[in-house]
Short mmCIF file of C-alpha atoms in Angstrom, two decimals:
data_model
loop_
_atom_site.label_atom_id
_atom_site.label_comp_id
_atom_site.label_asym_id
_atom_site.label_seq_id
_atom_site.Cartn_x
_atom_site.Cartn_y
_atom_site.Cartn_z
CA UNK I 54 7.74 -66.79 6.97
CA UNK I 55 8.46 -70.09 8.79
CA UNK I 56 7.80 -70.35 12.21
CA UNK I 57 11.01 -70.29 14.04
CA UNK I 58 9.99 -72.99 16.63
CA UNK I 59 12.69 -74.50 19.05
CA UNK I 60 15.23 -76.76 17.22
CA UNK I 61 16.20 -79.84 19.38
CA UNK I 62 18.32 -81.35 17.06
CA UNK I 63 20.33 -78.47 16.50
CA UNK I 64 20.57 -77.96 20.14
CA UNK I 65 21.83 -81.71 20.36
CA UNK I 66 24.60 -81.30 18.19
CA UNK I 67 26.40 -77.64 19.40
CA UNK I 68 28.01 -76.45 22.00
CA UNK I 69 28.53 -73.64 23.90
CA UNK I 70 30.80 -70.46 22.63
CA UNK I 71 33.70 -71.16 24.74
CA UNK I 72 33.73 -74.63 23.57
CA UNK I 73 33.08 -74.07 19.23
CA UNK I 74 33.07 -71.82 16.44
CA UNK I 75 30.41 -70.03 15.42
CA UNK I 76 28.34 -70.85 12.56
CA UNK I 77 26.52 -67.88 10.64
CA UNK I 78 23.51 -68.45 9.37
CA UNK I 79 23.67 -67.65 5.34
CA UNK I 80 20.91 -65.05 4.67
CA UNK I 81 21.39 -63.04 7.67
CA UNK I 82 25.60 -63.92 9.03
CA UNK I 83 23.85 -64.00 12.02
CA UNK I 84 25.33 -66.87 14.19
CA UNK I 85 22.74 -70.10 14.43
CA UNK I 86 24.80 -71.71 16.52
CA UNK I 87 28.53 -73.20 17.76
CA UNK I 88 30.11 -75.96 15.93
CA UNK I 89 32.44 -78.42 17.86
CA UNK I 90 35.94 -77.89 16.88
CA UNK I 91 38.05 -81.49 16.79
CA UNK I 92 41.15 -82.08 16.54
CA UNK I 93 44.21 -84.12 15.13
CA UNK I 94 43.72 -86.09 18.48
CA UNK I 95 40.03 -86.66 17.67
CA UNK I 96 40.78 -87.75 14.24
CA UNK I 97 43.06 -90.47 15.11
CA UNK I 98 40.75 -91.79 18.15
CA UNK I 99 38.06 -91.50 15.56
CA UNK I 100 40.11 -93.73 13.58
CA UNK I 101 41.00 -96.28 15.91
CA UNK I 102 37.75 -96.55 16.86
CA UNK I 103 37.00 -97.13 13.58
CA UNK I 104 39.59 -99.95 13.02
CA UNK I 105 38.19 -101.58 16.31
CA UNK I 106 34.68 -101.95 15.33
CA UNK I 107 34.76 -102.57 11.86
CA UNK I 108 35.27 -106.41 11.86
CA UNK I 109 31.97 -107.06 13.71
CA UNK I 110 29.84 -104.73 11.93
CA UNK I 111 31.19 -106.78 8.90
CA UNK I 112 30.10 -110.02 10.85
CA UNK I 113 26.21 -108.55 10.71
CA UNK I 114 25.91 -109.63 7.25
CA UNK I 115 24.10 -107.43 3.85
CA UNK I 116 20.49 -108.45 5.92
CA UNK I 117 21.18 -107.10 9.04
CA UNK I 118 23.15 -103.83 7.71
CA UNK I 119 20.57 -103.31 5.11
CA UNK I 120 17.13 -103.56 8.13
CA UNK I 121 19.88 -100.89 10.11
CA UNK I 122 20.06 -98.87 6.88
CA UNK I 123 16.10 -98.57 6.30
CA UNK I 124 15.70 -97.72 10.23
CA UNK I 125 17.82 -94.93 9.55
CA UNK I 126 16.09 -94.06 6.89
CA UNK I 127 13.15 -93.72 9.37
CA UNK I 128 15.10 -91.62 12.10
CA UNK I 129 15.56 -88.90 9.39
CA UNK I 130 11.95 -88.94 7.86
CA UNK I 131 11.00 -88.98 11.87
CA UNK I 132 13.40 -85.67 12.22
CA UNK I 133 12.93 -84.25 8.67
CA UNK I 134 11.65 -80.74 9.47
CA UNK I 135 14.76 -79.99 12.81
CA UNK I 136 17.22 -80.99 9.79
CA UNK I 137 15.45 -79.36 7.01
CA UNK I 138 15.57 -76.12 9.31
CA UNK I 139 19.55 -76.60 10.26
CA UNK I 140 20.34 -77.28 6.42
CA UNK I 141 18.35 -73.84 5.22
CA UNK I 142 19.62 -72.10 7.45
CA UNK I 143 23.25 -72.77 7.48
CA UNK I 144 23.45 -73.64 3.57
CA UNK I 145 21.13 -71.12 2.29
CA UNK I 146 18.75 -73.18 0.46
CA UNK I 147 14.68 -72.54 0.60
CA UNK I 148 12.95 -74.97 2.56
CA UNK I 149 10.45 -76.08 -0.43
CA UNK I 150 10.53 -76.90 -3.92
CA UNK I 151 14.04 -78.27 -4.75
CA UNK I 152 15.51 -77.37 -1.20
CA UNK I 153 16.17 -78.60 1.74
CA UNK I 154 13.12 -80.78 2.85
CA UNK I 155 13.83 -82.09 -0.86
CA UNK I 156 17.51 -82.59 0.37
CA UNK I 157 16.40 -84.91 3.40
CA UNK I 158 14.11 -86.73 1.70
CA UNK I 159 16.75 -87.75 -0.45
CA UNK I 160 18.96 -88.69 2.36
CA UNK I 161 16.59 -91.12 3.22
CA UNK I 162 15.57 -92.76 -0.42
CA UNK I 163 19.69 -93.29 -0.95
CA UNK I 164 19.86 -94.73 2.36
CA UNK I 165 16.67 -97.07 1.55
CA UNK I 166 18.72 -97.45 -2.38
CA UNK I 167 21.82 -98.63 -0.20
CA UNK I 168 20.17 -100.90 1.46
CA UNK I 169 17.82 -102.67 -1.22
CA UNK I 170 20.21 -102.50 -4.12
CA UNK I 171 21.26 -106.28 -4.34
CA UNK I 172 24.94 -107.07 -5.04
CA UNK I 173 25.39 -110.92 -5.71
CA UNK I 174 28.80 -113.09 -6.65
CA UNK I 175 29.21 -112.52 -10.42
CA UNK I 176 30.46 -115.67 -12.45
CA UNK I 177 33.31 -115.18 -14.15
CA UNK I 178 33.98 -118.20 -15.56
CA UNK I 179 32.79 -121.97 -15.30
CA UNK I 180 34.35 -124.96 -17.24
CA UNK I 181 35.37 -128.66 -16.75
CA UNK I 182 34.63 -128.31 -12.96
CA UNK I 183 36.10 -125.17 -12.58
CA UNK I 184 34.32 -122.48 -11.40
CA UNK I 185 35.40 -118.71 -10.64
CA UNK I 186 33.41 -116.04 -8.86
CA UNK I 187 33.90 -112.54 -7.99
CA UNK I 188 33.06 -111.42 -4.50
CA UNK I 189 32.95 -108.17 -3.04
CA UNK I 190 34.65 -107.89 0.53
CA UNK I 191 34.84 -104.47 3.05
CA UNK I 192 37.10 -102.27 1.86
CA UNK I 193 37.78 -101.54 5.85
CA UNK I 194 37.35 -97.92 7.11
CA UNK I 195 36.53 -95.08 4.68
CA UNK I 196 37.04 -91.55 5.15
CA UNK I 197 34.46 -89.47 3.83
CA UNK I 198 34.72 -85.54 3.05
CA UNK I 199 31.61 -83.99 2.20
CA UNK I 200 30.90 -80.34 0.50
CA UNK I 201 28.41 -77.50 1.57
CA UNK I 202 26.33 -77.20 -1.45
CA UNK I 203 24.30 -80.25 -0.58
CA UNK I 204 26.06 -80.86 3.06
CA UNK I 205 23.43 -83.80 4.06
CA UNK I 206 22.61 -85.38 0.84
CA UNK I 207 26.27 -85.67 -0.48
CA UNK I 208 27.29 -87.41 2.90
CA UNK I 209 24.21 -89.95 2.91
CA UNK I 210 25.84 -90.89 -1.09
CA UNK I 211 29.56 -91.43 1.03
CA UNK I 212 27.89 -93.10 4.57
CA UNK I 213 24.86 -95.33 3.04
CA UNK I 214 27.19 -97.45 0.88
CA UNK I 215 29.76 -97.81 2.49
CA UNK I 216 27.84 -98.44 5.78
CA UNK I 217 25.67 -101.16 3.55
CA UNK I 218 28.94 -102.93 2.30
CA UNK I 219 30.52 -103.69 5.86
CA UNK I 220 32.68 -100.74 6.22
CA UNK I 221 33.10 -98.40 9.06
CA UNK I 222 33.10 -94.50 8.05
CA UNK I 223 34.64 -91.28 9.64
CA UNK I 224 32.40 -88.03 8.24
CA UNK I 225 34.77 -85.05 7.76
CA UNK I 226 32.01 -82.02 6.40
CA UNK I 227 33.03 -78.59 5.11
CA UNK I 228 34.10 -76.39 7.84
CA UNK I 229 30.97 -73.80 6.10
CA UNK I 230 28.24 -76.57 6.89
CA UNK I 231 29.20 -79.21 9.48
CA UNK I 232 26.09 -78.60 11.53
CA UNK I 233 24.02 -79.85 9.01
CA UNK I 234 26.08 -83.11 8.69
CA UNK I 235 26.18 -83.21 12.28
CA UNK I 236 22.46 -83.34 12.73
CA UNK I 237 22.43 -86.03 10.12
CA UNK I 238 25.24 -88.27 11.94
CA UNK I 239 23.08 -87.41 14.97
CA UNK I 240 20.37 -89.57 13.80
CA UNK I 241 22.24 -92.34 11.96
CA UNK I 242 24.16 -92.93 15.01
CA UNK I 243 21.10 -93.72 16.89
CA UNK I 244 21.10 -97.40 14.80
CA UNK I 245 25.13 -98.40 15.37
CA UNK I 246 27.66 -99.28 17.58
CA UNK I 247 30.20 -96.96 19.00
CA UNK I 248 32.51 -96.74 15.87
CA UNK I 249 30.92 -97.26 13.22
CA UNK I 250 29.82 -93.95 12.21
CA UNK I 251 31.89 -90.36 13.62
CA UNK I 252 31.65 -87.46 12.96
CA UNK I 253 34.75 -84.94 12.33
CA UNK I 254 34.37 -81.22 12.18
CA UNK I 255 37.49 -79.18 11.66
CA UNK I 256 38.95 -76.70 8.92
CA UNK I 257 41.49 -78.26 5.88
CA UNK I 258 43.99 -79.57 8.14
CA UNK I 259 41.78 -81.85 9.58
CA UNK I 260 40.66 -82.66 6.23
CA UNK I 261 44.18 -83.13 5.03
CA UNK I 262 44.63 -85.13 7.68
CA UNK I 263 42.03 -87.47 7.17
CA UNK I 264 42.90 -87.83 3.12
CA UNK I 265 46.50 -88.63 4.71
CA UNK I 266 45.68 -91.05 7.15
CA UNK I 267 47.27 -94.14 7.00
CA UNK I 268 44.79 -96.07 8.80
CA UNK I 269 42.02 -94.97 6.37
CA UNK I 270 41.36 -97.45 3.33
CA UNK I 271 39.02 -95.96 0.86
CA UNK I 272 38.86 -91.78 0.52
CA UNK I 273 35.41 -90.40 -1.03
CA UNK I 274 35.63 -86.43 -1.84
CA UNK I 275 33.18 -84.35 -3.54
CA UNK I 276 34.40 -80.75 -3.96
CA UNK I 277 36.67 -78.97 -5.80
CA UNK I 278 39.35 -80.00 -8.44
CA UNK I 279 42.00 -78.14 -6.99
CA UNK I 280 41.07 -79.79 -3.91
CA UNK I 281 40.42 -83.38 -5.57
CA UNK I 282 44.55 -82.84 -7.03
CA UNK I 283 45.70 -82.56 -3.16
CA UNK I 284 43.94 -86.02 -2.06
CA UNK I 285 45.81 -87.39 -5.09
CA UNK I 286 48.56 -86.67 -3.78
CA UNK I 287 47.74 -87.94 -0.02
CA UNK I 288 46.50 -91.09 -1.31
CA UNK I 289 50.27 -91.84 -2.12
CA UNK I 290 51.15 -92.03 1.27
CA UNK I 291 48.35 -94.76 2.42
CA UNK I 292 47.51 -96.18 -1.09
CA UNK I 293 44.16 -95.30 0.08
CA UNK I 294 41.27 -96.36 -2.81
CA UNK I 295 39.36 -93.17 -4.07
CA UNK I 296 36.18 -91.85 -5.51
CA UNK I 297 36.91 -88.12 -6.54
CA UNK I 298 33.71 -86.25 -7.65
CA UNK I 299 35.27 -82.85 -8.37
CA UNK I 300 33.85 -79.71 -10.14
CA UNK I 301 31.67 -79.18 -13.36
CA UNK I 302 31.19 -76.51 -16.19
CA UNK I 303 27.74 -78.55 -17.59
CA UNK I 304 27.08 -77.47 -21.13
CA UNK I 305 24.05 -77.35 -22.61
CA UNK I 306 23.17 -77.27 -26.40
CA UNK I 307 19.77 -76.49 -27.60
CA UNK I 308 19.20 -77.89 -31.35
CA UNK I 309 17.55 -75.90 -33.87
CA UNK I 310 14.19 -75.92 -34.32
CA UNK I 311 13.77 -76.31 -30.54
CA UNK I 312 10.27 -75.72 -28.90
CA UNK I 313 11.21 -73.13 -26.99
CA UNK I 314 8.11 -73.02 -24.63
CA UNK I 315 8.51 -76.97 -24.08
CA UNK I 316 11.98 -76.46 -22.96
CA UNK I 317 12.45 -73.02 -21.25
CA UNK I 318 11.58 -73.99 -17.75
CA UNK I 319 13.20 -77.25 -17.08
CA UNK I 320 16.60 -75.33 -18.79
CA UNK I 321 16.04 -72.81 -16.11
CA UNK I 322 15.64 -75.43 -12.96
CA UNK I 323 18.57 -77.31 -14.14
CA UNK I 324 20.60 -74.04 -13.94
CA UNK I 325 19.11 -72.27 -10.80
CA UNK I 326 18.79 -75.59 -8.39
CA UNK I 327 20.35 -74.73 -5.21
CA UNK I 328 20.66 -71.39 -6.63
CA UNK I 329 23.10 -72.63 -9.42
CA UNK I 330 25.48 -73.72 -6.27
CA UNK I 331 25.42 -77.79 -7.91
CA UNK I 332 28.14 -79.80 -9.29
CA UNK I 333 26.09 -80.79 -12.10
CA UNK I 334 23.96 -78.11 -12.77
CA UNK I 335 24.02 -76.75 -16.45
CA UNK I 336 26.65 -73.50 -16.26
CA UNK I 337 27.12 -72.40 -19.79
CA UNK I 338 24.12 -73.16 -22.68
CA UNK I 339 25.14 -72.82 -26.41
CA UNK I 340 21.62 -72.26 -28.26
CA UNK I 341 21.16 -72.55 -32.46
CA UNK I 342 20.64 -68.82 -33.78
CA UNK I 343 17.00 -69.83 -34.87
CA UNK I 344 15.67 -69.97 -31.17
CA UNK I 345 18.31 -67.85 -29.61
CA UNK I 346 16.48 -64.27 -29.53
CA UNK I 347 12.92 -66.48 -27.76
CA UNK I 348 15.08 -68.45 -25.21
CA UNK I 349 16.87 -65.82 -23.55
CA UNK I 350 14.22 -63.65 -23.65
CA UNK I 351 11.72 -66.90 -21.74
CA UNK I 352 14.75 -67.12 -19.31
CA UNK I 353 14.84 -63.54 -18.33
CA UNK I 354 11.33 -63.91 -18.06
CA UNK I 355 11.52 -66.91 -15.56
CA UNK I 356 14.73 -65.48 -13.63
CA UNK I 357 13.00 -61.73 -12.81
CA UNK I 358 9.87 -63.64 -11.87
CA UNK I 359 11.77 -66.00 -9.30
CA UNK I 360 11.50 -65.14 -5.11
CA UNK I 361 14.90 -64.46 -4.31
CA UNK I 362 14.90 -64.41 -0.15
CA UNK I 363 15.79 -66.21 3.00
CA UNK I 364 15.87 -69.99 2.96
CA UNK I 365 13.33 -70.22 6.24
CA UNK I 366 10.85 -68.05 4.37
CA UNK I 367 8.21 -70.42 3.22
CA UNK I 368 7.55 -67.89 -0.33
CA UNK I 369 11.62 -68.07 -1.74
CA UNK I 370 12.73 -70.19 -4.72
CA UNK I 371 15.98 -69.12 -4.45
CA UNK I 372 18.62 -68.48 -1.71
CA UNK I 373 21.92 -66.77 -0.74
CA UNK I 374 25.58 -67.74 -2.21
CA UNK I 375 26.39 -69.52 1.18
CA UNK I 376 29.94 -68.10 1.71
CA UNK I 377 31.12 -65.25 0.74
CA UNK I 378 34.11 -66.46 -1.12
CA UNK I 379 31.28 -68.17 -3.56
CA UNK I 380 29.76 -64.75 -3.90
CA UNK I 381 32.92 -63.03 -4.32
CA UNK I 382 33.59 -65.33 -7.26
CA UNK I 383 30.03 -64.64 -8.79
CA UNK I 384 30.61 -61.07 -8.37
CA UNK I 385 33.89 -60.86 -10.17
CA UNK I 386 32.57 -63.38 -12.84
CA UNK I 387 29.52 -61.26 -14.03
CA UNK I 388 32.15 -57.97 -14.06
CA UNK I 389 34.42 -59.32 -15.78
CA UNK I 390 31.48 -60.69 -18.52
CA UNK I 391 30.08 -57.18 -18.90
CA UNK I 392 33.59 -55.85 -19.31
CA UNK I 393 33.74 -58.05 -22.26
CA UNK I 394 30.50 -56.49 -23.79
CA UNK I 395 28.34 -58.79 -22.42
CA UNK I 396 24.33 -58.09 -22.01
CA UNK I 397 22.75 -58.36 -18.75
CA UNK I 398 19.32 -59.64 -19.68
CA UNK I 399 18.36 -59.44 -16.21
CA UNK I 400 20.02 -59.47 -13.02
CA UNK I 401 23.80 -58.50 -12.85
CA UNK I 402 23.93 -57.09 -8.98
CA UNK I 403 23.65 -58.18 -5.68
CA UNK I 404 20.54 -57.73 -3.35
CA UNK I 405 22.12 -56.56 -0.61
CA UNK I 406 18.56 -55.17 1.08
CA UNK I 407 17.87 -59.15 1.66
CA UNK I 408 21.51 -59.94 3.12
CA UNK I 409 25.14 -60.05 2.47
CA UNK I 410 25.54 -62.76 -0.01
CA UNK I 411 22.45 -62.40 -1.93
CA UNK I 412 22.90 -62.44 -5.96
CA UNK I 413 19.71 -61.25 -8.20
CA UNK I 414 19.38 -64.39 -10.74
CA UNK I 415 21.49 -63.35 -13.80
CA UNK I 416 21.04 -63.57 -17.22
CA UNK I 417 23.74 -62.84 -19.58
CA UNK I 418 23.83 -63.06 -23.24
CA UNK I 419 25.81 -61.96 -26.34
CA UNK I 420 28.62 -63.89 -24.56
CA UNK I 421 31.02 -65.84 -26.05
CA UNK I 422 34.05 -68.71 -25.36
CA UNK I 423 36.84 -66.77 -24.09
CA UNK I 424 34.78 -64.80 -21.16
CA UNK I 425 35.55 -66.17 -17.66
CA UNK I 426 31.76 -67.01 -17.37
CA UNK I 427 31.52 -69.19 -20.00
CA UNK I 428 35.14 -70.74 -19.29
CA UNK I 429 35.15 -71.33 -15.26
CA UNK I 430 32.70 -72.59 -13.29
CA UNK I 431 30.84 -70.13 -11.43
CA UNK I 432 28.57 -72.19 -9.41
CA UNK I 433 26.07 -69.61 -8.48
CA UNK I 434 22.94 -67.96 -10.11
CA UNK I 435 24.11 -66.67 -13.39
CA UNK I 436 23.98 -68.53 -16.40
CA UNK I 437 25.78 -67.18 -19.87
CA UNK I 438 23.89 -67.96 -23.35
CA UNK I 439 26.03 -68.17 -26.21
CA UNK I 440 24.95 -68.16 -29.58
CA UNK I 441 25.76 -70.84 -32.44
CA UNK I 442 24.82 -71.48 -35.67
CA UNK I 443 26.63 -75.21 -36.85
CA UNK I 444 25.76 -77.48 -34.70
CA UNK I 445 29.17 -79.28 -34.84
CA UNK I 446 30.66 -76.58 -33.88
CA UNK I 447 28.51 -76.25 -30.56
CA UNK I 448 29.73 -80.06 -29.70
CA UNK I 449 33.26 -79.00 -30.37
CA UNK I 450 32.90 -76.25 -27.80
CA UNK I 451 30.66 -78.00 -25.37
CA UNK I 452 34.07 -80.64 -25.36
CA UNK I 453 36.46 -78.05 -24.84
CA UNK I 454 36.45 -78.01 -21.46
CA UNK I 455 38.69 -79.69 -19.04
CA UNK I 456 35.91 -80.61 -16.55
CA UNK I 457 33.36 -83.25 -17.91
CA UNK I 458 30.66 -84.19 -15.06
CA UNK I 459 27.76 -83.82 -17.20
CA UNK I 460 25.89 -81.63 -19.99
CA UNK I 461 22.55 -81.56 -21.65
CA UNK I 462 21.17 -81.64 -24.82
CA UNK I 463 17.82 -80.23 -25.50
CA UNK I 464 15.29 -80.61 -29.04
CA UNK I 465 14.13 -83.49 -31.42
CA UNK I 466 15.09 -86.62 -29.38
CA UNK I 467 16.47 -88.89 -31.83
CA UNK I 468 18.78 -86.00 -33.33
CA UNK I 469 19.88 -85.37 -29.31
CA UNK I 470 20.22 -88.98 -28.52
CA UNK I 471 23.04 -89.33 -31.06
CA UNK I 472 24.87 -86.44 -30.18
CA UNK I 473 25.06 -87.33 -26.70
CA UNK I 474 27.24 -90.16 -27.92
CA UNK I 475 29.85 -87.47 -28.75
CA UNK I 476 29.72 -85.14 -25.63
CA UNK I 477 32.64 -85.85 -23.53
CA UNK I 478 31.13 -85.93 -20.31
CA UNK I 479 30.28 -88.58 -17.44
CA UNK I 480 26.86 -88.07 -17.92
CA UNK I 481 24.31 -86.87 -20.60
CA UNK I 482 20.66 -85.79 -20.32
CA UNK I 483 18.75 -85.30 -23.29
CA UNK I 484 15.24 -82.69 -22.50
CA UNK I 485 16.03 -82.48 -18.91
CA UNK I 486 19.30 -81.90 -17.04
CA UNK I 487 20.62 -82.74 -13.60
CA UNK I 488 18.13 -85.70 -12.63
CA UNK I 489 19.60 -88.23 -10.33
CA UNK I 490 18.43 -91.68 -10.12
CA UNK I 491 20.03 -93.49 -6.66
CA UNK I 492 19.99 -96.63 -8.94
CA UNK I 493 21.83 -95.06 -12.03
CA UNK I 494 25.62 -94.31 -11.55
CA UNK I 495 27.11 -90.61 -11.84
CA UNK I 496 30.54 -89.74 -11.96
CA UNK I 497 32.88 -87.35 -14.02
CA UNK I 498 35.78 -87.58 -16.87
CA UNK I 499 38.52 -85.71 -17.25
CA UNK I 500 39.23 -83.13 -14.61
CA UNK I 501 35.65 -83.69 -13.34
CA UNK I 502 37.29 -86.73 -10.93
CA UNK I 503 36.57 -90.70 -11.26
CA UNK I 504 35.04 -93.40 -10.12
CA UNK I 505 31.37 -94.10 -9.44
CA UNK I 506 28.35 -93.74 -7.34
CA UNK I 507 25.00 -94.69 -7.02
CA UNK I 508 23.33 -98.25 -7.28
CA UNK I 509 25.73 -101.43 -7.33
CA UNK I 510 28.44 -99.75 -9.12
CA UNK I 511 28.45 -97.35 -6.15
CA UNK I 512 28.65 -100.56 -3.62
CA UNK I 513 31.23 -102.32 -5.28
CA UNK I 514 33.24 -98.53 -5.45
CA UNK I 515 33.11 -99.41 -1.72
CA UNK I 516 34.36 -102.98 -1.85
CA UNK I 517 37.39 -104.68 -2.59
CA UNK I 518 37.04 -107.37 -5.30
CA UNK I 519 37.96 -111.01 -4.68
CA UNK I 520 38.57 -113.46 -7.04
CA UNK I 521 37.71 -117.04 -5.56
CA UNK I 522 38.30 -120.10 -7.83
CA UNK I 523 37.32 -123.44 -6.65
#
């Protein structure tokens, strides 16, 4: 178990409980600690603060903003274990492996991405002593709402650019994990002026309000589609820009022929990260007939080996569903599939020995198209293997969905390189699936959202083009 040593960056961040709202912590619903709770007032002083000092950080130049950038990058590596702690215990996740000391570590490689990714006039045209350039300019204030699957990591993607291109940013986290974004804004805070950088915590209306706000210029929101469809519709009132990163079903397809024992345990990480709670983890995997019977049966094998427990313990792989809504929906999901004559291969139940929203990782096969689990995103630790046998047909399928953030294709390389050409999706892995490169944009199609993040097409997402001709 980790040693549950005094937290003072979690202390510096709540508040008493006559002044917040309590915030459980996810394996145990104990509380961890009280949450600030802001208001419309706060939002619009946020705002204006905003407004006021956003014209002289633009005035620092990329230099100046990018040396700020990197010394924030220090303040979190400085404070990586109080944040790791806060994010484990109020998201769920383990502390090692893919967890949450992974999670602040990437805070502070996007933030050092942000800052050394260089974005120079491009040329657009040059003739007879005419010359035109396009120039990137501060978009102004942007409003950022961040989800609780990867509370810190998610926000550093929304803060770092827009910080890095001149902008001034108010951080609105999910009402289930604003202590961990908290903490973060904590330390970044530390490097700016008053109003560069604030922090928002609130439930949807203050969300709402924030999409809605006229004084905001740019909106980023990664969460849910349903969600995503309401900013939309804000956006209308402020013409506010937007970068929607909204929900996933990630198929995978595993070509016949497949090394099974090459494959098995990457397919199983890209499903069971974060305990399958990831936008862009791989949700439903068609496999060819020829390898079907070995690949479940290596996944069972790697899902009733895996340390299911608290995220403090030092020995789990894999934590709780962090609200109970989420496990609600996993619940009902895996029901529903074994109504439909699915097979649990392993798995199936909740642990509720460890804690209240603890789900045993789940197996289930002899599933097809049709079943909830295959056709919604569940976004917990259950993954449903469907069998194929004509490999067009498994693209066709993989493409039926409406969401289209990204999918995998696994086997001979060449063979999976030219398929990926035909998955409708905003990004494709072939032999490896949900690996994110800070200098590689990621975004989704279709219902998945738009626009893009990461590396200079995530600065200039952040930036308002300008045409000069001279």
């Amino acid at each position: 178990m980790a040693n549950h040593t005094k937290n003072s960056l979690l202390e510096a961040i709540t508040v008493s409980s006559e002044q917040g709202r309590a915030i459980p912590d996810a394996a145990t619903g104990e509380t961890m600690g009280y949450v600030p709770q802001h208001t419309i007032a706060d939002l619009e002083a946020a705002v204006a603060a905003a407004h006021e000092a956003q014209p002289a950080w633009a005035a620092l130049g990329h230099a100046k903003r990018s040396e700020i950038l990197h010394k924030m990058a220090d303040e979190v590596e400085a404070h990586a274990e109080d944040l790791a702690q806060i994010i484990s215990q109020e998201q769920g996740k383990p502390l090692g492996g893919m967890g949450s000391r992974f999670e602040v570590g990437g805070c502070a490689v996007w933030l050092r991405s942000a800052a050394e990714t260089p974005l120079e006039p491009e040329l657009l045209f040059e003739a007879d002593g005419t010359r035109s350039e396009m120039h990137f300019a501060p978009v102004g204030v942007v409003g950022a709402i961040s989800p609780w699957n990867w509370p810190a990591m998610i926000a550093i993607w929304q803060i770092a650019p827009s910080l890095r291109m001149g902008n001034t940013v108010v951080a609105k986290p999910s009402e289930y994990t604003p202590l961990s974004v908290l903490a973060l804004i904590e330390l970044l805070r530390r490097h700016v002026p008053e109003g560069v950088l604030t922090g928002i915590s609130g439930d949807r209306e203050i969300g709402a309000a924030l999409a809605a706000h006229e004084g905001i210029d740019k909106l980023m929101f990664t969460g849910s589609t349903r969600t995503g469809r309401e900013i939309v519709k804000s956006s209308a009132n402020n013409l506010a820009r937007l970068t929607l990163e909204l929900g996933g079903n990630d198929p995978g397809i595993v070509l016949p022929g497949t090394d099974v024992k090459a494959v098995a345990e990457q397919i199983f990480g890209g499903v069971f990260i974060n305990t399958g709670q990831t936008c862009a983890s791989l949700k439903r995997l068609y496999v060819h007939d020829s390898v079907y019977d070995e690949l479940v049966e290596a996944l069972g094998t790697l899902a009733e080996a895996a340390k299911l427990g608290p995220g403090l313990d030092e020995d789990s792989q894999l934590g709780p569903l962090t609200t109970a809504q989420q496990f609600r929906i996993v619940s009902e999901l895996v029901e529903d599939a074994k109504a439909r004559g699915g097979r649990i291969v392993t798995g199936g139940e909740a642990a509720p020995d460890l804690g209240p929203h603890f789900y045993k990782p789940t197996i289930v096969a002899d599933i097809d198209d049709g079943a909830r689990l295959v056709d919604e995103e569940q976004f917990g630790p259950v993954l449903p293997v469907i069998r194929y046998s004509d490999v067009e047909d498994a693209v066709a399928r993989a493409n039926a969905s409406d969401q289209a953030l990204g999918a995998s294709i696994w086997g001979d390389k060449d063979e999976a390189r030219k398929l990926a050409e035909r998955i409708e999706s905003g990004t494709v892995w072939v032999n490896q699936h949900g690996t994110l490169n800070p200098m590689v944009p990621f975004g989704g199609v279709k219902q998945s959202g738009y626009g893009l993040e990461f590396g200079s097409h995530g600065l200039k997402a952040v930036a308002n083009p300008k045409v000069i001709t001279f």
